[in-house]
Amino acid sequence: MVFDSLDPRINRLNLHLQRQEEYKSVSLDQLPTYEVFLQLKPDKEYQHAGIVHAATPDTAFLFAKEQFSRRYTCTGMWVVSSSCVWVTQCMELEESIYDHLPDDLHETKESMSAYDIFHLYQRGKQHKHAGKLMASGHGDAVIRAKQQLDQGKPVLNIWSVKTSDVRTTGKEDLEIWSTLPQKSHREVISYRAGEKLKLFKEKKHGPPAK
Amino acid sequence: MYGGGNIFEASRFDNLAQEDPEKLAEFEARIARGEKIEPSDWMPALYRKQLIRMIEQHAHSEIIGALPEGTWITRAPGFQRKMALMAKVQDEVGHAQLLYSAAETLGKPREQMMQDLINGRSKYSNIFNYPAFTWADSTIISWLVDAGAIVNQLANSKGSYGPYCRALERICAEESFHLKYGHHAVIHLATGTKIQREMVQEALNRWWPPMMHFFGPPDKVSVHTEVLTKWKVKMATNDECRQQFLDMYVPKIWELELTIPDSNLKKNSQTRQWEYSEPDWEEFKRVINGDGPCNKERLAVRRTAEERGRWVREALLTPEAKYVTPLA
Ligand SMILES: [Fe+2]
Ligand SMILES: [Fe+2]
């Protein structure tokens, strides 16, 4: 089959279809990654939604809004560089990482600062925010989390993040969710066609037999 | 959207004897219990390799799949359709991002995936190498190609790898809008004027053969597929997916009084299986290996987007930036 391209980009930009040289992508060409956490309702904990690739925390915030909350709004969003998240190993079912913390978690010489702790309760589910605490490092934060945040329910995996590394939602950010209040064109409910189909069939075959 | 099928074709069977038997047993027991595997868990090399390959192809299919429909945004009939199609195409690109992330958690950076795509070393769903001639083609894609993708994605969402399942959960929720929108648009044409009906019938005739290719050739059962099935990487055979698709959508096509261009297509009431003319698998192979009507332009558009955007990404990047594997 021979035809001109139906893609306007090919025709308008006069793209070369026969380039022979290898395409080379350098490291970080796709930018580093940020972990995104959403709060779906004011009284709910933040939970992990996924990642975005972005150059800065602010652009990560913007991309995350588009990627994870364009359809439904949320009451808050946090982004944090993947490189700033400290991770424990992942435990077996029913076993809690708090009962198997490695011995080398000790206090560091760092001064005290705020940390956010996230728990994974079930494989296949999202990490959830368990609480905030003051500590002198990630290891110390996890030791303190065992005292302050462990509720006995098995925690399979812990993420620790220094609060100052988190890009949170400020008052001035809230406007980004009010760009297009009418979102019904994204919803299944706007595409009901049963009535049309019924009329079409009736016109062909008469009304359905009682 | 996405078509499987091409994923599990001959890849050398990696010797599992090289894996630590104790760890392998633990890993298999976890999957047998129905638990998910998370990125930091031990996993056999074959599991990692196959998942990267499968999720990466799925991701490529989403961004390349956005191209044939994307070209119809500017010419969509009316503002409502334009809004809907824009939202759908945006969703598809979002799906690609979610899936690339899931593949990245297994250790392949997105740079490498992009490079392999553009250099033709990694595949995407074959169906997107065909052109969308008219608006009706775009509606048939939104309805039937997405329907096929949903069959695949629902099966895969019950697989064993946590990050892939989480991505698919989000994706499946959005696909239901694509399917409804597509069906709505097709019904509109099929119940419309004579010209509209002809247009949608012609589009259906064009897309039926690639749609029959969509799920891939019948699987050859090998030790390889057996292992991948046990590990919940492969969740259904290509033929099972195809049968399920036919079961759900042939009646819906017929109720619109449209014809399907295959005189052998019928459901065998004894076997409860659909019978059809065997698709042309030679054409499938030829197109997947680069010689289809749109392969070159699809990759050229992707390449141009990457190359022309590069200076922006370079300008934004801070010197402290460093790559680490994303977490979940
Ligand atoms: Fe879709
Ligand atoms: Fe999709």
Coordinates of N, CA and C in Angstrom, one line a residue, chain B residues 163-322:
Chain B
P163 N 4.4 -3.5 41.1 CA 4.4 -2.2 40.4 C 3.6 -2.3 39.1
Y164 N 3.7 -3.4 38.4 CA 2.9 -3.5 37.1 C 1.4 -3.6 37.4
C165 N 1.1 -4.4 38.4 CA -0.3 -4.5 38.8 C -0.9 -3.2 39.2
R166 N -0.2 -2.4 40.0 CA -0.6 -1.1 40.4 C -0.8 -0.2 39.2
A167 N 0.1 -0.2 38.3 CA 0.0 0.7 37.1 C -1.3 0.2 36.3
L168 N -1.5 -1.1 36.2 CA -2.6 -1.6 35.4 C -3.9 -1.2 36.1
E169 N -4.0 -1.2 37.4 CA -5.2 -0.8 38.1 C -5.7 0.6 37.7
R170 N -4.7 1.5 37.7 CA -5.0 2.9 37.2 C -5.4 2.9 35.8
I171 N -4.7 2.1 35.0 CA -4.9 2.2 33.5 C -6.3 1.6 33.2
C172 N -6.6 0.5 33.8 CA -7.9 -0.2 33.5 C -9.1 0.8 33.8
A173 N -9.0 1.5 34.9 CA -10.0 2.5 35.3 C -10.3 3.5 34.2
E174 N -9.2 3.9 33.5 CA -9.3 4.9 32.5 C -9.8 4.3 31.2
E175 N -9.4 3.0 30.9 CA -9.7 2.4 29.7 C -11.3 2.3 29.6
S176 N -12.0 2.2 30.7 CA -13.4 2.0 30.5 C -14.0 3.3 29.9
F177 N -13.4 4.4 30.2 CA -13.9 5.6 29.4 C -13.6 5.5 28.0
H178 N -12.4 5.0 27.6 CA -12.0 5.0 26.2 C -13.0 4.1 25.4
L179 N -13.3 2.9 26.1 CA -14.2 2.0 25.4 C -15.6 2.5 25.2
K180 N -16.1 3.2 26.2 CA -17.5 3.8 26.2 C -17.5 4.9 25.1
Y181 N -16.5 5.7 25.2 CA -16.4 6.8 24.2 C -16.3 6.2 22.8
G182 N -15.5 5.2 22.6 CA -15.3 4.6 21.3 C -16.6 4.0 20.8
H183 N -17.3 3.3 21.7 CA -18.6 2.7 21.3 C -19.6 3.7 20.9
H184 N -19.7 4.8 21.7 CA -20.6 5.9 21.5 C -20.4 6.5 20.1
A185 N -19.1 6.7 19.8 CA -18.8 7.3 18.5 C -19.1 6.4 17.3
V186 N -18.9 5.1 17.5 CA -19.2 4.1 16.5 C -20.7 4.0 16.3
I187 N -21.4 4.0 17.4 CA -22.9 3.9 17.3 C -23.4 5.1 16.6
H188 N -22.9 6.2 16.9 CA -23.3 7.5 16.2 C -23.2 7.3 14.7
L189 N -22.1 6.8 14.2 CA -21.9 6.7 12.8 C -22.8 5.5 12.2
A190 N -22.8 4.4 12.9 CA -23.5 3.3 12.4 C -25.1 3.5 12.4
T191 N -25.6 4.4 13.2 CA -27.0 4.6 13.2 C -27.3 5.9 12.5
G192 N -26.3 6.4 11.8 CA -26.5 7.7 11.1 C -26.9 7.6 9.6
T193 N -26.4 8.5 8.8 CA -26.7 8.5 7.4 C -26.0 7.3 6.6
K194 N -26.4 7.2 5.4 CA -25.9 6.1 4.6 C -24.3 6.3 4.4
I195 N -23.9 7.6 4.2 CA -22.5 7.8 4.1 C -21.7 7.5 5.4
Q196 N -22.3 7.9 6.5 CA -21.7 7.6 7.8 C -21.6 6.1 8.0
R197 N -22.6 5.4 7.6 CA -22.6 3.9 7.8 C -21.5 3.3 6.9
E198 N -21.4 3.8 5.7 CA -20.4 3.3 4.8 C -19.0 3.5 5.3
M199 N -18.9 4.7 5.8 CA -17.5 5.1 6.3 C -17.1 4.2 7.5
V200 N -18.0 3.9 8.4 CA -17.6 3.1 9.5 C -17.5 1.6 9.1
Q201 N -18.3 1.2 8.1 CA -18.1 -0.2 7.6 C -16.7 -0.4 7.0
E202 N -16.3 0.7 6.2 CA -15.0 0.6 5.5 C -13.9 0.6 6.6
A203 N -14.0 1.4 7.6 CA -13.0 1.4 8.7 C -12.9 0.0 9.3
L204 N -14.1 -0.5 9.6 CA -14.1 -1.9 10.3 C -13.4 -2.9 9.4
N205 N -13.7 -2.8 8.1 CA -13.0 -3.7 7.1 C -11.5 -3.6 7.2
R206 N -11.0 -2.4 7.3 CA -9.6 -2.1 7.3 C -9.0 -2.7 8.6
W207 N -9.7 -2.5 9.7 CA -9.1 -2.8 11.0 C -9.3 -4.2 11.5
W208 N -10.2 -5.0 10.8 CA -10.4 -6.3 11.3 C -9.2 -7.2 11.2
P209 N -8.5 -7.2 10.0 CA -7.3 -8.1 10.0 C -6.2 -7.8 11.0
P210 N -5.8 -6.5 11.2 CA -4.9 -6.2 12.3 C -5.4 -6.6 13.6
M211 N -6.7 -6.5 13.8 CA -7.4 -6.8 15.1 C -7.2 -8.3 15.4
M212 N -7.3 -9.1 14.3 CA -7.1 -10.6 14.5 C -5.7 -10.9 14.8
H213 N -4.8 -10.0 14.3 CA -3.4 -10.2 14.7 C -3.0 -9.8 16.1
F214 N -3.9 -8.9 16.6 CA -3.6 -8.1 17.8 C -3.1 -9.0 19.0
F215 N -3.7 -10.1 19.2 CA -3.4 -11.0 20.3 C -2.2 -11.9 20.1
G216 N -1.7 -11.8 18.9 CA -0.5 -12.6 18.5 C -0.9 -14.0 18.0
P217 N 0.1 -14.7 17.4 CA -0.1 -16.1 16.9 C -0.4 -17.0 18.1
P218 N -1.0 -18.2 17.8 CA -1.3 -19.1 18.8 C 0.0 -19.5 19.5
D219 N 0.0 -19.6 20.9 CA 1.3 -19.8 21.6 C 1.7 -21.2 21.3
K220 N 3.0 -21.3 21.2 CA 3.6 -22.7 21.2 C 3.9 -23.0 22.7
V221 N 3.3 -24.1 23.1 CA 3.6 -24.4 24.5 C 5.0 -25.0 24.7
S222 N 5.7 -24.4 25.5 CA 7.1 -24.8 25.8 C 7.3 -24.8 27.3
V223 N 8.5 -25.3 27.7 CA 8.8 -25.2 29.1 C 8.8 -23.8 29.6
H224 N 9.3 -23.0 28.6 CA 9.4 -21.5 28.9 C 8.0 -20.9 29.2
T225 N 7.0 -21.2 28.4 CA 5.7 -20.6 28.7 C 5.1 -21.2 30.0
E226 N 5.5 -22.5 30.2 CA 5.0 -23.1 31.5 C 5.5 -22.4 32.7
V227 N 6.8 -22.1 32.7 CA 7.4 -21.4 33.8 C 6.8 -20.0 34.0
L228 N 6.7 -19.3 32.9 CA 6.2 -18.0 32.9 C 4.7 -17.9 33.4
T229 N 4.0 -19.0 33.1 CA 2.6 -19.1 33.6 C 2.6 -19.3 35.1
K230 N 3.5 -20.2 35.5 CA 3.6 -20.5 36.9 C 4.0 -19.3 37.7
W231 N 4.8 -18.5 37.2 CA 5.3 -17.3 37.8 C 4.3 -16.1 37.7
K232 N 3.2 -16.3 37.1 CA 2.2 -15.3 36.8 C 2.7 -14.1 36.1
V233 N 3.5 -14.4 35.1 CA 4.0 -13.4 34.1 C 3.1 -13.4 32.9
K234 N 2.9 -14.6 32.4 CA 1.9 -14.8 31.3 C 0.6 -15.3 31.9
M235 N -0.5 -14.5 31.7 CA -1.7 -14.8 32.5 C -2.8 -15.4 31.6
A236 N -2.6 -15.4 30.3 CA -3.6 -16.1 29.4 C -2.9 -16.3 28.1
T237 N -3.4 -17.3 27.4 CA -2.8 -17.6 26.1 C -3.3 -16.6 25.1
N238 N -2.6 -16.4 24.0 CA -3.1 -15.5 22.9 C -4.4 -15.9 22.4
D239 N -4.6 -17.2 22.3 CA -5.9 -17.6 21.8 C -7.1 -17.4 22.8
E240 N -6.8 -17.6 24.0 CA -7.8 -17.3 25.0 C -8.2 -15.9 25.0
C241 N -7.3 -15.0 24.8 CA -7.6 -13.5 24.7 C -8.4 -13.3 23.5
R242 N -8.0 -13.9 22.4 CA -8.7 -13.6 21.1 C -10.2 -14.1 21.2
Q243 N -10.3 -15.3 21.8 CA -11.7 -15.9 21.9 C -12.6 -15.0 22.8
Q244 N -11.9 -14.5 23.9 CA -12.7 -13.6 24.8 C -13.1 -12.3 24.1
F245 N -12.2 -11.8 23.3 CA -12.5 -10.6 22.6 C -13.7 -10.8 21.6
L246 N -13.6 -11.9 20.8 CA -14.7 -12.2 19.9 C -16.0 -12.4 20.6
D247 N -16.0 -13.1 21.7 CA -17.2 -13.4 22.5 C -17.9 -12.1 22.9
M248 N -17.0 -11.1 23.3 CA -17.6 -9.9 23.8 C -18.0 -8.9 22.7
Y249 N -17.3 -8.9 21.6 CA -17.5 -7.8 20.7 C -18.1 -8.1 19.3
V250 N -18.0 -9.4 18.9 CA -18.7 -9.7 17.6 C -20.2 -9.5 17.7
P251 N -20.9 -9.9 18.8 CA -22.3 -9.6 18.9 C -22.6 -8.1 18.9
K252 N -21.7 -7.3 19.5 CA -22.0 -5.9 19.5 C -21.8 -5.2 18.1
I253 N -20.9 -5.8 17.3 CA -20.7 -5.3 16.0 C -21.9 -5.7 15.1
W254 N -22.4 -6.9 15.3 CA -23.5 -7.4 14.5 C -24.8 -6.7 14.8
E255 N -24.9 -6.3 16.1 CA -26.2 -5.6 16.4 C -26.3 -4.3 15.8
L256 N -25.1 -3.7 15.3 CA -25.2 -2.5 14.6 C -25.4 -2.7 13.1
E257 N -25.6 -4.0 12.7 CA -25.8 -4.4 11.3 C -24.6 -4.1 10.5
L258 N -23.5 -4.1 11.1 CA -22.2 -4.0 10.4 C -21.8 -5.5 10.0
T259 N -21.0 -5.6 9.0 CA -20.5 -6.9 8.6 C -19.0 -7.0 9.0
I260 N -18.6 -8.2 9.3 CA -17.2 -8.5 9.6 C -16.6 -9.2 8.4
P261 N -15.5 -8.7 7.9 CA -15.0 -9.2 6.6 C -14.3 -10.6 6.8
D262 N -15.1 -11.6 7.3 CA -14.6 -12.9 7.3 C -15.8 -13.8 7.3
S263 N -16.0 -14.5 6.1 CA -17.2 -15.3 5.9 C -17.1 -16.6 6.8
N264 N -15.9 -16.9 7.3 CA -15.8 -18.1 8.1 C -16.1 -17.9 9.6
L265 N -16.3 -16.6 9.9 CA -16.4 -16.3 11.4 C -17.8 -16.8 11.9
K266 N -17.7 -17.7 12.8 CA -19.0 -18.1 13.5 C -18.6 -18.8 14.8
K267 N -19.6 -18.9 15.7 CA -19.3 -19.6 17.0 C -19.8 -21.0 16.8
N268 N -18.9 -21.9 17.1 CA -19.3 -23.3 17.1 C -20.0 -23.6 18.4
S269 N -21.3 -24.0 18.2 CA -22.2 -24.2 19.4 C -21.7 -25.4 20.2
Q270 N -21.0 -26.4 19.6 CA -20.6 -27.5 20.3 C -19.3 -27.2 21.2
T271 N -18.3 -26.6 20.5 CA -17.1 -26.3 21.3 C -17.2 -25.0 22.0
R272 N -18.2 -24.2 21.7 CA -18.4 -22.8 22.3 C -17.1 -21.9 22.0
Q273 N -16.4 -22.3 20.9 CA -15.3 -21.5 20.5 C -15.6 -20.8 19.2
W274 N -15.0 -19.7 18.9 CA -15.2 -19.0 17.7 C -14.3 -19.6 16.6
E275 N -14.9 -19.8 15.4 CA -14.0 -20.2 14.3 C -13.9 -19.1 13.4
Y276 N -12.7 -19.0 12.8 CA -12.4 -17.8 11.9 C -11.4 -18.2 10.9
S277 N -11.2 -17.4 9.8 CA -10.2 -17.7 8.8 C -8.9 -17.3 9.5
E278 N -7.9 -18.2 9.4 CA -6.6 -18.0 10.0 C -6.0 -16.6 9.5
P279 N -5.7 -15.7 10.4 CA -5.1 -14.5 10.0 C -3.8 -14.7 9.2
D280 N -3.4 -13.8 8.4 CA -2.1 -13.9 7.6 C -0.9 -13.6 8.5
W281 N -0.4 -14.7 9.0 CA 0.7 -14.5 10.0 C 2.0 -14.1 9.3
E282 N 2.1 -14.3 8.0 CA 3.3 -13.8 7.3 C 3.3 -12.3 7.3
E283 N 2.1 -11.7 7.0 CA 2.0 -10.3 7.0 C 2.4 -9.7 8.4
F284 N 1.8 -10.4 9.4 CA 2.1 -10.0 10.8 C 3.6 -9.9 11.1
K285 N 4.3 -11.0 10.7 CA 5.8 -11.0 10.9 C 6.5 -9.9 10.1
R286 N 6.0 -9.7 8.9 CA 6.7 -8.7 8.0 C 6.5 -7.3 8.7
V287 N 5.3 -7.0 9.1 CA 5.0 -5.7 9.7 C 5.8 -5.5 11.0
I288 N 5.7 -6.6 11.8 CA 6.4 -6.4 13.1 C 7.9 -6.2 13.0
N289 N 8.4 -6.7 11.9 CA 9.9 -6.6 11.7 C 10.2 -5.3 10.9
G290 N 9.3 -4.4 10.8 CA 9.6 -3.1 10.3 C 9.0 -2.7 8.9
D291 N 8.4 -3.7 8.2 CA 7.9 -3.4 6.9 C 6.4 -3.2 6.8
G292 N 5.9 -2.4 7.7 CA 4.4 -2.1 7.6 C 4.2 -0.7 7.0
P293 N 3.0 -0.3 6.8 CA 2.7 1.0 6.2 C 3.2 2.2 7.0
C294 N 3.3 2.1 8.3 CA 3.6 3.3 9.1 C 4.8 3.1 10.0
N295 N 5.5 1.9 10.0 CA 6.5 1.8 11.0 C 7.5 2.9 11.0
K296 N 8.0 3.3 9.8 CA 9.0 4.3 9.8 C 8.6 5.7 10.3
E297 N 7.4 6.0 9.9 CA 6.9 7.4 10.4 C 6.6 7.4 11.8
R298 N 6.1 6.3 12.4 CA 5.9 6.3 13.8 C 7.2 6.5 14.6
L299 N 8.2 5.9 14.2 CA 9.5 6.0 14.9 C 10.1 7.4 14.6
A300 N 9.9 7.9 13.4 CA 10.5 9.2 13.1 C 9.8 10.3 13.9
V301 N 8.5 10.2 14.1 CA 7.8 11.2 15.0 C 8.3 11.1 16.4
R302 N 8.5 9.9 16.9 CA 9.0 9.7 18.3 C 10.4 10.3 18.4
R303 N 11.2 10.0 17.4 CA 12.6 10.4 17.5 C 12.7 11.9 17.4
T304 N 11.9 12.6 16.5 CA 11.9 14.0 16.4 C 11.5 14.6 17.8
A305 N 10.5 14.1 18.4 CA 10.0 14.7 19.7 C 11.2 14.6 20.7
E306 N 11.8 13.4 20.7 CA 12.9 13.3 21.7 C 14.1 14.3 21.4
E307 N 14.4 14.4 20.1 CA 15.6 15.2 19.8 C 15.3 16.7 19.9
R308 N 14.1 17.1 19.5 CA 13.8 18.5 19.6 C 13.5 19.0 21.0
G309 N 13.2 18.1 21.9 CA 12.9 18.5 23.3 C 14.2 18.4 24.1
R310 N 15.2 17.9 23.6 CA 16.4 17.7 24.4 C 17.0 18.9 25.0
W311 N 17.0 20.0 24.3 CA 17.7 21.2 24.8 C 16.9 21.7 26.0
V312 N 15.6 21.5 26.0 CA 14.8 22.0 27.1 C 15.1 21.2 28.4
R313 N 15.2 19.9 28.2 CA 15.6 19.0 29.3 C 17.0 19.3 29.8
E314 N 17.9 19.6 28.9 CA 19.2 19.9 29.3 C 19.3 21.2 30.1
A315 N 18.5 22.2 29.6 CA 18.5 23.5 30.3 C 17.9 23.4 31.7
L316 N 16.9 22.5 31.9 CA 16.3 22.4 33.2 C 17.1 21.6 34.2
L317 N 17.9 20.7 33.7 CA 18.6 19.8 34.6 C 19.6 20.5 35.5
T318 N 19.6 20.2 36.8 CA 20.5 20.8 37.7 C 21.8 19.9 37.8
P319 N 22.9 20.4 38.2 CA 24.1 19.6 38.3 C 24.0 18.5 39.3
E320 N 23.2 18.7 40.4 CA 23.1 17.7 41.5 C 22.3 16.5 41.0
A321 N 21.5 16.6 39.9 CA 20.6 15.5 39.6 C 21.4 14.2 39.4
K322 N 20.9 13.1 40.0 CA 21.5 11.8 39.8 C 20.4 10.8 39.6

